[in-house]
PDB file of C-alpha atoms in Angstrom:
ATOM      1  CA  MET S   1     -45.918  32.153   4.523  1.00 55.00           C
ATOM      2  CA  ILE S   2     -43.011  33.282   2.018  1.00 55.00           C
ATOM      3  CA  PRO S   3     -42.113  31.449  -0.211  1.00 65.00           C
ATOM      4  CA  LEU S   4     -38.750  30.113  -1.422  1.00 76.00           C
ATOM      5  CA  LEU S   5     -36.882  33.033  -2.707  1.00 84.00           C
ATOM      6  CA  ASP S   6     -35.810  32.252  -6.608  1.00 89.00           C
ATOM      7  CA  PRO S   7     -32.039  33.368  -6.937  1.00 89.00           C
ATOM      8  CA  ARG S   8     -32.398  34.986  -9.935  1.00 91.00           C
ATOM      9  CA  LEU S   9     -35.081  37.191  -8.759  1.00 92.00           C
ATOM     10  CA  LEU S  10     -32.624  37.982  -5.538  1.00 91.00           C
ATOM     11  CA  ARG S  11     -29.452  38.542  -7.957  1.00 91.00           C
ATOM     12  CA  ALA S  12     -31.781  41.481  -9.933  1.00 92.00           C
ATOM     13  CA  PHE S  13     -32.654  42.759  -6.535  1.00 91.00           C
ATOM     14  CA  ALA S  14     -29.013  43.110  -5.019  1.00 92.00           C
ATOM     15  CA  ALA S  15     -27.823  44.363  -8.471  1.00 92.00           C
ATOM     16  CA  ILE S  16     -30.391  47.429  -8.696  1.00 91.00           C
ATOM     17  CA  ALA S  17     -29.646  48.084  -4.675  1.00 91.00           C
ATOM     18  CA  ASP S  18     -25.894  47.980  -5.371  1.00 89.00           C
ATOM     19  CA  ALA S  19     -26.353  50.260  -9.027  1.00 90.00           C
ATOM     20  CA  GLY S  20     -28.856  52.583  -7.333  1.00 89.00           C
ATOM     21  CA  SER S  21     -30.337  52.277 -10.898  1.00 90.00           C
ATOM     22  CA  PHE S  22     -32.534  50.071 -12.845  1.00 91.00           C
ATOM     23  CA  THR S  23     -30.316  50.635 -16.127  1.00 90.00           C
ATOM     24  CA  LEU S  24     -26.886  50.274 -14.584  1.00 91.00           C
ATOM     25  CA  ALA S  25     -27.924  47.109 -12.946  1.00 89.00           C
ATOM     26  CA  ALA S  26     -29.784  45.701 -15.981  1.00 90.00           C
ATOM     27  CA  ASP S  27     -26.205  46.426 -17.849  1.00 91.00           C
ATOM     28  CA  ARG S  28     -24.230  44.698 -15.124  1.00 89.00           C
ATOM     29  CA  LEU S  29     -26.461  41.332 -15.597  1.00 89.00           C
ATOM     30  CA  SER S  30     -26.600  41.850 -19.372  1.00 90.00           C
ATOM     31  CA  MET S  31     -30.338  41.839 -19.388  1.00 90.00           C
ATOM     32  CA  THR S  32     -33.008  44.603 -20.377  1.00 91.00           C
ATOM     33  CA  GLN S  33     -34.318  47.108 -18.034  1.00 90.00           C
ATOM     34  CA  SER S  34     -37.882  46.190 -18.697  1.00 91.00           C
ATOM     35  CA  THR S  35     -36.718  42.067 -17.528  1.00 92.00           C
ATOM     36  CA  ILE S  36     -34.953  43.515 -14.533  1.00 91.00           C
ATOM     37  CA  SER S  37     -37.979  45.708 -13.368  1.00 92.00           C
ATOM     38  CA  GLN S  38     -40.353  42.439 -13.827  1.00 93.00           C
ATOM     39  CA  GLN S  39     -37.913  40.387 -11.621  1.00 92.00           C
ATOM     40  CA  LEU S  40     -38.193  43.094  -8.874  1.00 91.00           C
ATOM     41  CA  ALA S  41     -41.913  43.013  -9.171  1.00 92.00           C
ATOM     42  CA  ARG S  42     -41.984  39.154  -9.117  1.00 92.00           C
ATOM     43  CA  LEU S  43     -39.816  39.220  -5.821  1.00 92.00           C
ATOM     44  CA  GLU S  44     -41.834  42.238  -4.018  1.00 91.00           C
ATOM     45  CA  GLU S  45     -45.039  40.339  -4.969  1.00 90.00           C
ATOM     46  CA  ALA S  46     -43.616  37.187  -3.666  1.00 89.00           C
ATOM     47  CA  VAL S  47     -42.515  38.462  -0.062  1.00 90.00           C
ATOM     48  CA  GLY S  48     -45.289  41.028  -0.152  1.00 89.00           C
ATOM     49  CA  GLN S  49     -43.229  44.022   0.776  1.00 89.00           C
ATOM     50  CA  VAL S  50     -41.974  46.896  -1.534  1.00 93.00           C
ATOM     51  CA  LEU S  51     -38.143  46.825  -1.581  1.00 92.00           C
ATOM     52  CA  ILE S  52     -36.963  49.266  -3.586  1.00 92.00           C
ATOM     53  CA  ASP S  53     -37.640  53.203  -3.438  1.00 91.00           C
ATOM     54  CA  ARG S  54     -38.349  54.139  -6.950  1.00 89.00           C
ATOM     55  CA  ALA S  55     -38.664  57.781  -6.081  1.00 86.00           C
ATOM     56  CA  ALA S  56     -35.243  58.285  -4.355  1.00 85.00           C
ATOM     57  CA  ARG S  57     -32.138  59.346  -6.499  1.00 85.00           C
ATOM     58  CA  PRO S  58     -30.344  57.267  -6.565  1.00 88.00           C
ATOM     59  CA  ILE S  59     -33.001  54.636  -5.878  1.00 88.00           C
ATOM     60  CA  GLN S  60     -32.621  52.928  -2.772  1.00 90.00           C
ATOM     61  CA  PRO S  61     -33.635  49.829  -0.758  1.00 92.00           C
ATOM     62  CA  THR S  62     -37.145  50.449   1.576  1.00 92.00           C
ATOM     63  CA  ALA S  63     -36.313  49.280   5.359  1.00 91.00           C
ATOM     64  CA  ALA S  64     -37.707  46.015   4.239  1.00 91.00           C
ATOM     65  CA  GLY S  65     -35.504  45.871   1.348  1.00 91.00           C
ATOM     66  CA  GLU S  66     -32.604  47.017   3.647  1.00 91.00           C
ATOM     67  CA  ARG S  67     -33.449  43.760   5.927  1.00 91.00           C
ATOM     68  CA  LEU S  68     -33.799  41.534   2.536  1.00 92.00           C
ATOM     69  CA  LEU S  69     -30.528  42.554   0.941  1.00 91.00           C
ATOM     70  CA  SER S  70     -28.056  41.042   3.928  1.00 89.00           C
ATOM     71  CA  TYR S  71     -29.789  37.458   3.254  1.00 91.00           C
ATOM     72  CA  ALA S  72     -29.971  38.191  -0.281  1.00 91.00           C
ATOM     73  CA  ARG S  73     -26.483  38.673  -0.402  1.00 90.00           C
ATOM     74  CA  ARG S  74     -25.443  35.635   1.656  1.00 91.00           C
ATOM     75  CA  ILE S  75     -27.972  33.366  -0.802  1.00 90.00           C
ATOM     76  CA  LEU S  76     -26.073  34.417  -3.403  1.00 89.00           C
ATOM     77  CA  ALA S  77     -22.730  34.215  -1.932  1.00 89.00           C
ATOM     78  CA  LEU S  78     -23.510  30.508  -0.924  1.00 89.00           C
ATOM     79  CA  GLN S  79     -25.183  29.636  -4.107  1.00 86.00           C
ATOM     80  CA  GLU S  80     -21.960  30.381  -5.621  1.00 84.00           C
ATOM     81  CA  GLU S  81     -20.032  28.588  -3.354  1.00 82.00           C
ATOM     82  CA  ALA S  82     -21.707  25.036  -3.821  1.00 81.00           C
ATOM     83  CA  ALA S  83     -21.606  25.900  -7.667  1.00 77.00           C
ATOM     84  CA  SER S  84     -18.008  26.177  -7.614  1.00 75.00           C
ATOM     85  CA  ALA S  85     -17.413  23.023  -5.347  1.00 69.00           C
ATOM     86  CA  LEU S  86     -19.654  21.465  -7.927  1.00 70.00           C
ATOM     87  CA  ARG S  87     -17.438  22.366 -10.658  1.00 69.00           C
ATOM     88  CA  ASP S  88     -13.941  21.777  -8.697  1.00 61.00           C
ATOM     89  CA  PRO S  89     -13.349  17.619  -9.177  1.00 59.00           C
ATOM     90  CA  ALA S  90     -11.572  17.067  -6.041  1.00 57.00           C
ATOM     91  CA  GLY S  91     -12.072  14.472  -4.517  1.00 50.00           C
ATOM     92  CA  THR S  92     -15.153  12.851  -6.590  1.00 61.00           C
ATOM     93  CA  VAL S  93     -13.497   9.626  -6.814  1.00 78.00           C
ATOM     94  CA  SER S  94     -12.430   7.284  -4.198  1.00 87.00           C
ATOM     95  CA  LEU S  95      -9.465   4.796  -4.040  1.00 90.00           C
ATOM     96  CA  ARG S  96      -9.585   2.479  -1.187  1.00 94.00           C
ATOM     97  CA  ILE S  97      -6.311   1.157  -0.089  1.00 96.00           C
ATOM     98  CA  GLY S  98      -5.302  -1.366   2.606  1.00 96.00           C
ATOM     99  CA  VAL S  99      -1.690  -1.119   4.005  1.00 95.00           C
ATOM    100  CA  PRO S 100       0.206  -3.322   6.848  1.00 91.00           C
ATOM    101  CA  GLU S 101       0.809  -0.995   9.879  1.00 85.00           C
ATOM    102  CA  ASP S 102       4.561  -0.837   9.262  1.00 84.00           C
ATOM    103  CA  LEU S 103       4.606  -0.416   5.610  1.00 90.00           C
ATOM    104  CA  VAL S 104       3.020   3.307   6.401  1.00 89.00           C
ATOM    105  CA  SER S 105       6.111   4.600   6.156  1.00 88.00           C
ATOM    106  CA  ALA S 106       7.415   7.939   4.997  1.00 91.00           C
ATOM    107  CA  PRO S 107       7.864   6.936   1.506  1.00 94.00           C
ATOM    108  CA  MET S 108       4.801   5.349   1.075  1.00 95.00           C
ATOM    109  CA  ALA S 109       3.025   8.275   2.599  1.00 94.00           C
ATOM    110  CA  GLN S 110       5.172  10.516   0.232  1.00 95.00           C
ATOM    111  CA  ALA S 111       4.049   8.194  -2.660  1.00 95.00           C
ATOM    112  CA  PHE S 112       0.316   8.991  -1.593  1.00 95.00           C
ATOM    113  CA  ALA S 113       0.784  12.584  -1.283  1.00 94.00           C
ATOM    114  CA  ASP S 114       2.395  12.764  -4.869  1.00 94.00           C
ATOM    115  CA  PHE S 115      -0.653  10.639  -6.494  1.00 94.00           C
ATOM    116  CA  ALA S 116      -3.138  12.918  -4.724  1.00 91.00           C
ATOM    117  CA  ARG S 117      -1.376  16.008  -6.062  1.00 91.00           C
ATOM    118  CA  ARG S 118      -1.358  14.925  -9.584  1.00 91.00           C
ATOM    119  CA  HIS S 119      -4.992  13.356  -9.462  1.00 90.00           C
ATOM    120  CA  ARG S 120      -7.060  16.201  -7.466  1.00 85.00           C
ATOM    121  CA  GLU S 121      -9.890  14.254  -8.664  1.00 85.00           C
ATOM    122  CA  ILE S 122      -9.115  11.239  -6.400  1.00 89.00           C
ATOM    123  CA  HIS S 123      -9.608  10.944  -2.834  1.00 89.00           C
ATOM    124  CA  LEU S 124      -7.418   8.183  -1.309  1.00 93.00           C
ATOM    125  CA  ASP S 125      -8.728   6.255   1.766  1.00 93.00           C
ATOM    126  CA  VAL S 126      -6.288   4.567   2.937  1.00 94.00           C
ATOM    127  CA  THR S 127      -6.725   2.001   5.918  1.00 93.00           C
ATOM    128  CA  ALA S 128      -3.623   0.250   7.920  1.00 91.00           C
ATOM    129  CA  GLY S 129      -4.307  -2.831   9.699  1.00 86.00           C
ATOM    130  CA  LEU S 130      -3.070  -6.580   9.870  1.00 84.00           C
ATOM    131  CA  SER S 131      -2.546  -8.361   6.512  1.00 88.00           C
ATOM    132  CA  ARG S 132      -5.205 -11.202   6.972  1.00 87.00           C
ATOM    133  CA  ASP S 133      -7.744  -8.494   7.473  1.00 89.00           C
ATOM    134  CA  LEU S 134      -6.707  -6.597   4.669  1.00 93.00           C
ATOM    135  CA  ILE S 135      -6.265  -9.173   2.056  1.00 93.00           C
ATOM    136  CA  ARG S 136     -10.123 -10.657   3.125  1.00 93.00           C
ATOM    137  CA  ARG S 137     -11.085  -7.033   2.736  1.00 94.00           C
ATOM    138  CA  TYR S 138      -9.545  -7.028  -0.775  1.00 95.00           C
ATOM    139  CA  ARG S 139     -11.399 -10.189  -1.565  1.00 93.00           C
ATOM    140  CA  ALA S 140     -14.586  -9.007  -0.536  1.00 93.00           C
ATOM    141  CA  GLY S 141     -14.417  -5.663  -2.793  1.00 92.00           C
ATOM    142  CA  GLU S 142     -13.904  -3.686   0.149  1.00 94.00           C
ATOM    143  CA  LEU S 143     -10.521  -2.293  -1.177  1.00 95.00           C
ATOM    144  CA  ASP S 144      -9.357  -1.477  -4.550  1.00 94.00           C
ATOM    145  CA  ILE S 145      -5.616  -1.857  -3.727  1.00 96.00           C
ATOM    146  CA  ALA S 146      -3.955  -4.113  -0.870  1.00 97.00           C
ATOM    147  CA  ILE S 147      -0.840  -4.839   0.076  1.00 96.00           C
ATOM    148  CA  ALA S 148      -0.869  -8.264   2.176  1.00 94.00           C
ATOM    149  CA  LYS S 149       2.261 -10.221   3.699  1.00 91.00           C
ATOM    150  CA  GLU S 150       1.873 -13.825   3.448  1.00 89.00           C
ATOM    151  CA  GLN S 151       4.182 -16.752   3.639  1.00 87.00           C
ATOM    152  CA  SER S 152       3.702 -16.478  -0.471  1.00 89.00           C
ATOM    153  CA  ALA S 153       2.069 -14.618  -3.029  1.00 91.00           C
ATOM    154  CA  SER S 154      -1.097 -15.808  -4.696  1.00 91.00           C
ATOM    155  CA  PRO S 155      -1.293 -15.964  -8.542  1.00 92.00           C
ATOM    156  CA  ASP S 156      -3.032 -12.768  -9.022  1.00 92.00           C
ATOM    157  CA  HIS S 157      -0.563 -10.558  -7.499  1.00 94.00           C
ATOM    158  CA  ARG S 158       0.567  -7.376  -8.972  1.00 93.00           C
ATOM    159  CA  ALA S 159       4.258  -7.263  -7.826  1.00 93.00           C
ATOM    160  CA  SER S 160       5.794  -9.104  -4.524  1.00 95.00           C
ATOM    161  CA  PHE S 161       9.012  -8.401  -2.501  1.00 94.00           C
ATOM    162  CA  PRO S 162      10.713 -10.649   0.027  1.00 93.00           C
ATOM    163  CA  GLU S 163      10.481  -9.577   3.549  1.00 91.00           C
ATOM    164  CA  ALA S 164      13.410 -10.729   5.706  1.00 92.00           C
ATOM    165  CA  MET S 165      12.385 -12.409   9.265  1.00 93.00           C
ATOM    166  CA  ALA S 166      14.153 -12.582  12.415  1.00 95.00           C
ATOM    167  CA  TRP S 167      13.679 -13.409  16.424  1.00 96.00           C
ATOM    168  CA  PHE S 168      13.770 -10.234  18.753  1.00 97.00           C
ATOM    169  CA  GLU S 169      14.154  -9.846  21.967  1.00 96.00           C
ATOM    170  CA  SER S 170      14.889  -6.876  24.555  1.00 97.00           C
ATOM    171  CA  ALA S 171      17.823  -4.966  24.638  1.00 95.00           C
ATOM    172  CA  GLU S 172      18.130  -5.873  28.202  1.00 94.00           C
ATOM    173  CA  ALA S 173      17.069  -9.655  27.688  1.00 92.00           C
ATOM    174  CA  PRO S 174      18.839 -11.973  30.226  1.00 88.00           C
ATOM    175  CA  PRO S 175      21.452 -14.124  28.760  1.00 85.00           C
ATOM    176  CA  ALA S 176      19.385 -17.264  28.585  1.00 89.00           C
ATOM    177  CA  TRP S 177      15.314 -17.612  28.609  1.00 93.00           C
ATOM    178  CA  PRO S 178      13.705 -19.919  30.701  1.00 92.00           C
ATOM    179  CA  ASN S 179      11.770 -23.288  29.370  1.00 92.00           C
ATOM    180  CA  PRO S 180       8.843 -22.625  28.472  1.00 95.00           C
ATOM    181  CA  LEU S 181       9.850 -19.648  26.403  1.00 95.00           C
ATOM    182  CA  PRO S 182       7.051 -16.625  26.759  1.00 96.00           C
ATOM    183  CA  LEU S 183       6.400 -15.728  23.389  1.00 97.00           C
ATOM    184  CA  VAL S 184       4.628 -12.092  22.041  1.00 96.00           C
ATOM    185  CA  ALA S 185       2.664 -12.469  19.360  1.00 94.00           C
ATOM    186  CA  PHE S 186      -0.410 -11.116  17.497  1.00 89.00           C
ATOM    187  CA  PRO S 187      -4.100 -12.375  17.631  1.00 87.00           C
ATOM    188  CA  PRO S 188      -4.881 -15.833  16.326  1.00 85.00           C
ATOM    189  CA  GLY S 189      -4.443 -15.932  12.622  1.00 76.00           C
ATOM    190  CA  GLY S 190      -1.864 -13.633  12.557  1.00 75.00           C
ATOM    191  CA  LEU S 191       0.676 -14.480  10.069  1.00 75.00           C
ATOM    192  CA  TYR S 192       3.579 -15.029  12.226  1.00 84.00           C
ATOM    193  CA  ARG S 193       1.786 -16.860  15.027  1.00 87.00           C
ATOM    194  CA  GLU S 194       2.020 -20.238  13.603  1.00 86.00           C
ATOM    195  CA  ALA S 195       5.766 -20.066  12.555  1.00 88.00           C
ATOM    196  CA  MET S 196       6.841 -18.814  15.722  1.00 92.00           C
ATOM    197  CA  PHE S 197       4.946 -21.982  17.282  1.00 93.00           C
ATOM    198  CA  GLU S 198       6.415 -24.171  14.752  1.00 91.00           C
ATOM    199  CA  ARG S 199       9.982 -22.672  15.405  1.00 93.00           C
ATOM    200  CA  VAL S 200      10.299 -23.238  18.957  1.00 94.00           C
ATOM    201  CA  GLU S 201       8.652 -26.870  18.623  1.00 94.00           C
ATOM    202  CA  GLN S 202      11.636 -27.384  16.386  1.00 92.00           C
ATOM    203  CA  GLU S 203      13.860 -26.523  18.892  1.00 92.00           C
ATOM    204  CA  ARG S 204      12.342 -28.830  20.877  1.00 94.00           C
ATOM    205  CA  LEU S 205      11.269 -25.911  23.679  1.00 94.00           C
ATOM    206  CA  GLY S 206       7.949 -25.156  25.219  1.00 95.00           C
ATOM    207  CA  TRP S 207       6.209 -22.035  25.051  1.00 95.00           C
ATOM    208  CA  TYR S 208       2.922 -20.113  25.984  1.00 95.00           C
ATOM    209  CA  ILE S 209       1.781 -16.811  25.136  1.00 96.00           C
ATOM    210  CA  ALA S 210       3.154 -14.012  27.274  1.00 96.00           C
ATOM    211  CA  PHE S 211       1.541 -11.059  25.305  1.00 96.00           C
ATOM    212  CA  THR S 212      -0.764 -10.661  22.320  1.00 94.00           C
ATOM    213  CA  GLY S 213      -1.114  -7.291  20.768  1.00 91.00           C
ATOM    214  CA  ASN S 214      -3.037  -5.900  18.035  1.00 85.00           C
ATOM    215  CA  SER S 215      -0.646  -3.823  16.173  1.00 85.00           C
ATOM    216  CA  LEU S 216       2.973  -3.677  15.400  1.00 87.00           C
ATOM    217  CA  HIS S 217       3.704  -1.418  17.935  1.00 90.00           C
ATOM    218  CA  ASN S 218       2.101  -2.859  21.013  1.00 92.00           C
ATOM    219  CA  VAL S 219       4.094  -5.826  20.373  1.00 94.00           C
ATOM    220  CA  LEU S 220       7.365  -4.436  19.797  1.00 95.00           C
ATOM    221  CA  VAL S 221       6.708  -2.432  23.090  1.00 96.00           C
ATOM    222  CA  ALA S 222       5.884  -5.768  24.750  1.00 97.00           C
ATOM    223  CA  VAL S 223       9.235  -7.025  23.543  1.00 97.00           C
ATOM    224  CA  GLU S 224      11.407  -4.119  24.602  1.00 97.00           C
ATOM    225  CA  ALA S 225      10.036  -4.425  27.746  1.00 96.00           C
ATOM    226  CA  GLY S 226      11.028  -8.059  28.502  1.00 96.00           C
ATOM    227  CA  LEU S 227       7.668  -9.728  28.310  1.00 96.00           C
ATOM    228  CA  GLY S 228       8.860 -12.359  25.514  1.00 96.00           C
ATOM    229  CA  LEU S 229      10.524 -13.048  22.395  1.00 96.00           C
ATOM    230  CA  SER S 230       8.616 -12.445  18.713  1.00 96.00           C
ATOM    231  CA  LEU S 231       9.470 -13.095  15.145  1.00 95.00           C
ATOM    232  CA  LEU S 232       9.332 -10.139  13.323  1.00 93.00           C
ATOM    233  CA  PRO S 233      10.169  -8.179  10.203  1.00 91.00           C
ATOM    234  CA  ARG S 234      13.828  -6.602  10.357  1.00 91.00           C
ATOM    235  CA  ASN S 235      12.840  -3.672   8.758  1.00 86.00           C
ATOM    236  CA  ALA S 236       9.950  -2.659  11.372  1.00 87.00           C
ATOM    237  CA  VAL S 237      12.377  -2.369  14.551  1.00 91.00           C
ATOM    238  CA  ALA S 238      14.325   0.348  14.097  1.00 88.00           C
ATOM    239  CA  GLY S 239      13.501   2.893  16.908  1.00 91.00           C
ATOM    240  CA  TYR S 240      12.823   0.290  19.560  1.00 95.00           C
ATOM    241  CA  ARG S 241      15.131  -1.006  22.166  1.00 97.00           C
ATOM    242  CA  VAL S 242      15.595  -4.442  20.746  1.00 97.00           C
ATOM    243  CA  ARG S 243      18.170  -7.214  19.466  1.00 96.00           C
ATOM    244  CA  ARG S 244      18.167 -10.184  17.269  1.00 95.00           C
ATOM    245  CA  HIS S 245      18.282 -13.461  19.559  1.00 94.00           C
ATOM    246  CA  ALA S 246      20.914 -15.473  18.887  1.00 91.00           C
ATOM    247  CA  PRO S 247      20.185 -18.925  19.150  1.00 92.00           C
ATOM    248  CA  PHE S 248      17.207 -18.917  16.719  1.00 93.00           C
ATOM    249  CA  GLN S 249      18.716 -17.738  13.162  1.00 90.00           C
ATOM    250  CA  GLY S 250      17.842 -18.530   9.408  1.00 89.00           C
ATOM    251  CA  GLU S 251      14.430 -17.715   9.300  1.00 91.00           C
ATOM    252  CA  PRO S 252      12.931 -17.751   5.629  1.00 91.00           C
ATOM    253  CA  PRO S 253      11.757 -14.268   4.382  1.00 92.00           C
ATOM    254  CA  ILE S 254       8.079 -13.841   3.868  1.00 91.00           C
ATOM    255  CA  ALA S 255       6.200 -12.135   0.906  1.00 93.00           C
ATOM    256  CA  VAL S 256       4.967  -8.805   0.624  1.00 94.00           C
ATOM    257  CA  SER S 257       2.758  -8.555  -2.492  1.00 95.00           C
ATOM    258  CA  ILE S 258       0.739  -5.935  -3.887  1.00 96.00           C
ATOM    259  CA  TYR S 259      -3.012  -6.728  -5.386  1.00 96.00           C
ATOM    260  CA  ALA S 260      -5.381  -4.893  -7.511  1.00 94.00           C
ATOM    261  CA  GLY S 261      -7.925  -5.041  -9.520  1.00 83.00           C
ATOM    262  CA  GLU S 262      -7.821  -2.851 -12.790  1.00 74.00           C
ATOM    263  CA  GLY S 263      -4.806  -3.131 -14.644  1.00 73.00           C
ATOM    264  CA  THR S 264      -4.726   0.652 -16.303  1.00 77.00           C
ATOM    265  CA  GLY S 265      -5.290   4.406 -15.381  1.00 86.00           C
ATOM    266  CA  PRO S 266      -4.845   6.346 -12.500  1.00 90.00           C
ATOM    267  CA  LEU S 267      -5.120   2.745 -10.011  1.00 92.00           C
ATOM    268  CA  ALA S 268      -2.188   1.299 -12.267  1.00 92.00           C
ATOM    269  CA  GLU S 269      -0.056   4.500 -11.872  1.00 93.00           C
ATOM    270  CA  LEU S 270      -0.622   4.181  -7.971  1.00 94.00           C
ATOM    271  CA  VAL S 271       0.335   0.709  -7.866  1.00 94.00           C
ATOM    272  CA  ALA S 272       3.676   0.999  -9.587  1.00 94.00           C
ATOM    273  CA  GLN S 273       4.437   4.024  -7.069  1.00 95.00           C
ATOM    274  CA  MET S 274       3.621   1.827  -4.280  1.00 95.00           C
ATOM    275  CA  ALA S 275       5.634  -1.186  -5.640  1.00 95.00           C
ATOM    276  CA  ALA S 276       8.658   1.334  -6.261  1.00 94.00           C
ATOM    277  CA  VAL S 277       8.528   2.238  -2.537  1.00 94.00           C
ATOM    278  CA  LEU S 278       8.549  -1.556  -1.626  1.00 94.00           C
ATOM    279  CA  ALA S 279      11.382  -2.141  -3.800  1.00 92.00           C
ATOM    280  CA  ALA S 280      13.557   0.441  -2.542  1.00 91.00           C
ATOM    281  CA  ARG S 281      12.779  -0.942   0.900  1.00 87.00           C
ATOM    282  CA  SER S 282      13.592  -4.429  -0.074  1.00 83.00           C
ATOM    283  CA  GLY S 283      16.537  -3.564  -2.053  1.00 77.00           C
ATOM    284  CA  GLN S 284      15.034  -6.351  -4.959  1.00 62.00           C
ATOM    285  CA  GLN S 285      13.254  -6.201  -8.114  1.00 50.00           C
ATOM    286  CA  PRO S 286       9.510  -7.445  -7.795  1.00 53.00           C
ATOM    287  CA  ALA S 287       8.826 -11.308  -8.142  1.00 51.00           C
TER     288      ALA S 287
END
């Protein structure tokens, strides 16, 4: 069995084969001719083959040496590639970020891209999802930064902005809805779900769940199709064929809050960028 090949010996062998001379090869590798000759001898002993025809002028690989030479070059190239990858710090540190689906916007993505260009060592791992899941994962230590939509911000928030809310229906909805009202909602525990039930009951109307969607897109598509009414952020409906439901007005805003642990360094820089995007979106300063 041929033992593992020492890259140092392979480098000496390849240098000799390329230079056609022990002297030139030794100069290229900044070593003595005696040392490079010893390294070739050790490699030949390891493989049990003569690799260089020393009688030829210029010296040349033997048939066995030619077979090994291509492998030697590939091994040395892979070694250099691996060393280069380890020298490059890109992506060696991970920042885990949770963002509600409708906030993964072009400005937010641009903020992530700008940050990534300035900090090549940091890999951004962004998860889009429902606020209840994101804040749970943040509290469990699974996320470094989380944006959550909630009735009111918790005391440990880093920044918070108001999110205007309204009731929406299909652009082709009938002039009047039947009683009980069909509702399009997120799953149980979703932020807007209980608020929807409370408002309908305040209006002394009945209701039933006509459609449950696990994403904002699914909910909006169902509203657009006329399956029912839904309480949604005003900023989230652009591009969908929906309109405000006139009878239900005056919904209070909810809070869009950023949570993050560490208060300094790149994480704080990214939090500030994310807050700037949310500030521009809401048109207000952080609370």
